[in-house]
PDB file of C-alpha atoms in Angstrom:
ATOM      1  CA  UNK A   1     154.377  80.712 145.783  1.00  0.00           C
ATOM      2  CA  UNK A   2     152.631  82.272 142.788  1.00  0.00           C
ATOM      3  CA  UNK A   3     153.018  85.390 140.695  1.00  0.00           C
ATOM      4  CA  UNK A   4     150.348  87.926 140.435  1.00  0.00           C
ATOM      5  CA  UNK A   5     150.408  90.842 137.936  1.00  0.00           C
ATOM      6  CA  UNK A   6     148.746  93.870 139.494  1.00  0.00           C
ATOM      7  CA  UNK A   7     147.670  97.250 138.076  1.00  0.00           C
ATOM      8  CA  UNK A   8     147.606 100.020 140.641  1.00  0.00           C
ATOM      9  CA  UNK A   9     147.025 103.750 140.206  1.00  0.00           C
ATOM     10  CA  UNK A  10     150.329 105.654 140.294  1.00  0.00           C
ATOM     11  CA  UNK A  11     149.397 107.468 143.482  1.00  0.00           C
ATOM     12  CA  UNK A  12     148.861 104.105 145.315  1.00  0.00           C
ATOM     13  CA  UNK A  13     152.173 102.708 144.016  1.00  0.00           C
ATOM     14  CA  UNK A  14     154.061 105.761 145.231  1.00  0.00           C
ATOM     15  CA  UNK A  15     152.500 105.413 148.683  1.00  0.00           C
ATOM     16  CA  UNK A  16     153.262 101.741 148.786  1.00  0.00           C
ATOM     17  CA  UNK A  17     156.823 102.222 147.679  1.00  0.00           C
ATOM     18  CA  UNK A  18     157.299 105.090 150.264  1.00  0.00           C
ATOM     19  CA  UNK A  19     155.898 103.119 153.207  1.00  0.00           C
ATOM     20  CA  UNK A  20     157.766  99.903 152.257  1.00  0.00           C
ATOM     21  CA  UNK A  21     160.961 101.957 152.177  1.00  0.00           C
ATOM     22  CA  UNK A  22     160.160 103.450 155.602  1.00  0.00           C
ATOM     23  CA  UNK A  23     159.484 100.016 157.023  1.00  0.00           C
ATOM     24  CA  UNK A  24     162.536  98.538 155.455  1.00  0.00           C
ATOM     25  CA  UNK A  25     160.748  95.866 153.387  1.00  0.00           C
ATOM     26  CA  UNK A  26     160.279  95.215 149.700  1.00  0.00           C
ATOM     27  CA  UNK A  27     157.138  96.382 147.877  1.00  0.00           C
ATOM     28  CA  UNK A  28     156.345  92.707 147.474  1.00  0.00           C
ATOM     29  CA  UNK A  29     156.665  91.940 151.105  1.00  0.00           C
ATOM     30  CA  UNK A  30     154.551  95.016 152.027  1.00  0.00           C
ATOM     31  CA  UNK A  31     151.662  94.120 149.705  1.00  0.00           C
ATOM     32  CA  UNK A  32     151.824  90.412 150.856  1.00  0.00           C
ATOM     33  CA  UNK A  33     151.617  91.565 154.400  1.00  0.00           C
ATOM     34  CA  UNK A  34     148.837  94.043 153.799  1.00  0.00           C
ATOM     35  CA  UNK A  35     146.760  91.381 151.967  1.00  0.00           C
ATOM     36  CA  UNK A  36     147.323  88.923 154.681  1.00  0.00           C
ATOM     37  CA  UNK A  37     146.152  91.315 157.335  1.00  0.00           C
ATOM     38  CA  UNK A  38     143.023  92.066 155.313  1.00  0.00           C
ATOM     39  CA  UNK A  39     142.295  88.385 154.855  1.00  0.00           C
ATOM     40  CA  UNK A  40     142.811  87.882 158.652  1.00  0.00           C
ATOM     41  CA  UNK A  41     140.445  90.648 159.429  1.00  0.00           C
ATOM     42  CA  UNK A  42     137.596  89.531 157.200  1.00  0.00           C
ATOM     43  CA  UNK A  43     137.920  85.795 158.179  1.00  0.00           C
ATOM     44  CA  UNK A  44     138.001  86.820 161.897  1.00  0.00           C
ATOM     45  CA  UNK A  45     134.994  88.987 161.558  1.00  0.00           C
ATOM     46  CA  UNK A  46     133.049  86.179 159.837  1.00  0.00           C
ATOM     47  CA  UNK A  47     134.174  83.725 162.383  1.00  0.00           C
ATOM     48  CA  UNK A  48     132.991  85.957 165.298  1.00  0.00           C
ATOM     49  CA  UNK A  49     129.655  86.525 163.456  1.00  0.00           C
ATOM     50  CA  UNK A  50     129.032  82.792 163.135  1.00  0.00           C
ATOM     51  CA  UNK A  51     129.988  82.228 166.746  1.00  0.00           C
ATOM     52  CA  UNK A  52     127.604  84.978 167.986  1.00  0.00           C
ATOM     53  CA  UNK A  53     124.789  83.302 166.070  1.00  0.00           C
ATOM     54  CA  UNK A  54     125.390  80.141 168.240  1.00  0.00           C
ATOM     55  CA  UNK A  55     125.420  82.122 171.458  1.00  0.00           C
ATOM     56  CA  UNK A  56     122.994  81.270 174.223  1.00  0.00           C
ATOM     57  CA  UNK A  57     122.263  84.401 176.229  1.00  0.00           C
ATOM     58  CA  UNK A  58     120.553  82.526 178.931  1.00  0.00           C
ATOM     59  CA  UNK A  59     123.484  80.223 179.530  1.00  0.00           C
ATOM     60  CA  UNK A  60     125.787  83.133 179.497  1.00  0.00           C
ATOM     61  CA  UNK A  61     123.722  84.974 182.096  1.00  0.00           C
ATOM     62  CA  UNK A  62     123.725  81.748 184.164  1.00  0.00           C
ATOM     63  CA  UNK A  63     127.576  81.659 184.057  1.00  0.00           C
ATOM     64  CA  UNK A  64     127.748  85.321 185.073  1.00  0.00           C
ATOM     65  CA  UNK A  65     125.388  84.719 187.929  1.00  0.00           C
ATOM     66  CA  UNK A  66     128.033  82.439 189.469  1.00  0.00           C
ATOM     67  CA  UNK A  67     130.541  85.376 189.495  1.00  0.00           C
ATOM     68  CA  UNK A  68     130.870  87.206 192.850  1.00  0.00           C
ATOM     69  CA  UNK A  69     128.979  90.399 193.036  1.00  0.00           C
ATOM     70  CA  UNK A  70     131.172  93.373 192.563  1.00  0.00           C
ATOM     71  CA  UNK A  71     131.225  96.633 190.490  1.00  0.00           C
ATOM     72  CA  UNK A  72     132.615  95.930 187.008  1.00  0.00           C
ATOM     73  CA  UNK A  73     135.632  97.646 185.602  1.00  0.00           C
ATOM     74  CA  UNK A  74     134.661 100.543 183.361  1.00  0.00           C
ATOM     75  CA  UNK A  75     133.747  99.106 179.934  1.00  0.00           C
ATOM     76  CA  UNK A  76     132.960  95.693 181.355  1.00  0.00           C
ATOM     77  CA  UNK A  77     129.344  96.639 182.309  1.00  0.00           C
ATOM     78  CA  UNK A  78     126.442  94.356 181.072  1.00  0.00           C
ATOM     79  CA  UNK A  79     124.232  96.355 178.717  1.00  0.00           C
ATOM     80  CA  UNK A  80     120.646  96.627 179.812  1.00  0.00           C
ATOM     81  CA  UNK A  81     118.097  94.738 177.748  1.00  0.00           C
ATOM     82  CA  UNK A  82     116.794  98.017 176.400  1.00  0.00           C
ATOM     83  CA  UNK A  83     120.370  98.918 175.155  1.00  0.00           C
ATOM     84  CA  UNK A  84     120.711  95.545 173.441  1.00  0.00           C
ATOM     85  CA  UNK A  85     117.330  95.938 171.707  1.00  0.00           C
ATOM     86  CA  UNK A  86     118.198  99.534 170.635  1.00  0.00           C
ATOM     87  CA  UNK A  87     121.634  98.423 169.176  1.00  0.00           C
ATOM     88  CA  UNK A  88     121.256  96.790 165.708  1.00  0.00           C
ATOM     89  CA  UNK A  89     124.689  95.320 165.859  1.00  0.00           C
ATOM     90  CA  UNK A  90     123.579  92.986 168.835  1.00  0.00           C
ATOM     91  CA  UNK A  91     121.137  90.188 168.186  1.00  0.00           C
ATOM     92  CA  UNK A  92     119.692  87.670 170.424  1.00  0.00           C
TER      93      UNK A  92
END
């Protein structure tokens, strides 16, 4: 374990102290958990972006074609090609 000296604005320190008290943990534990959660979120996002770049849309469609034909649950619909092209977050 290592020690880290950290400078925080008084307002943030007050919020951390208040929330840590409400959660029943030390300020140290609260900050450690918050940093761990942020690291996890960023590394997960990076991992998913890298995996998405390796995706093969044709292979995915081929797998889906083997699934029995039925109405998907709300939110599980496949986007049309037009929607995919219009959405900058989705790349082929």
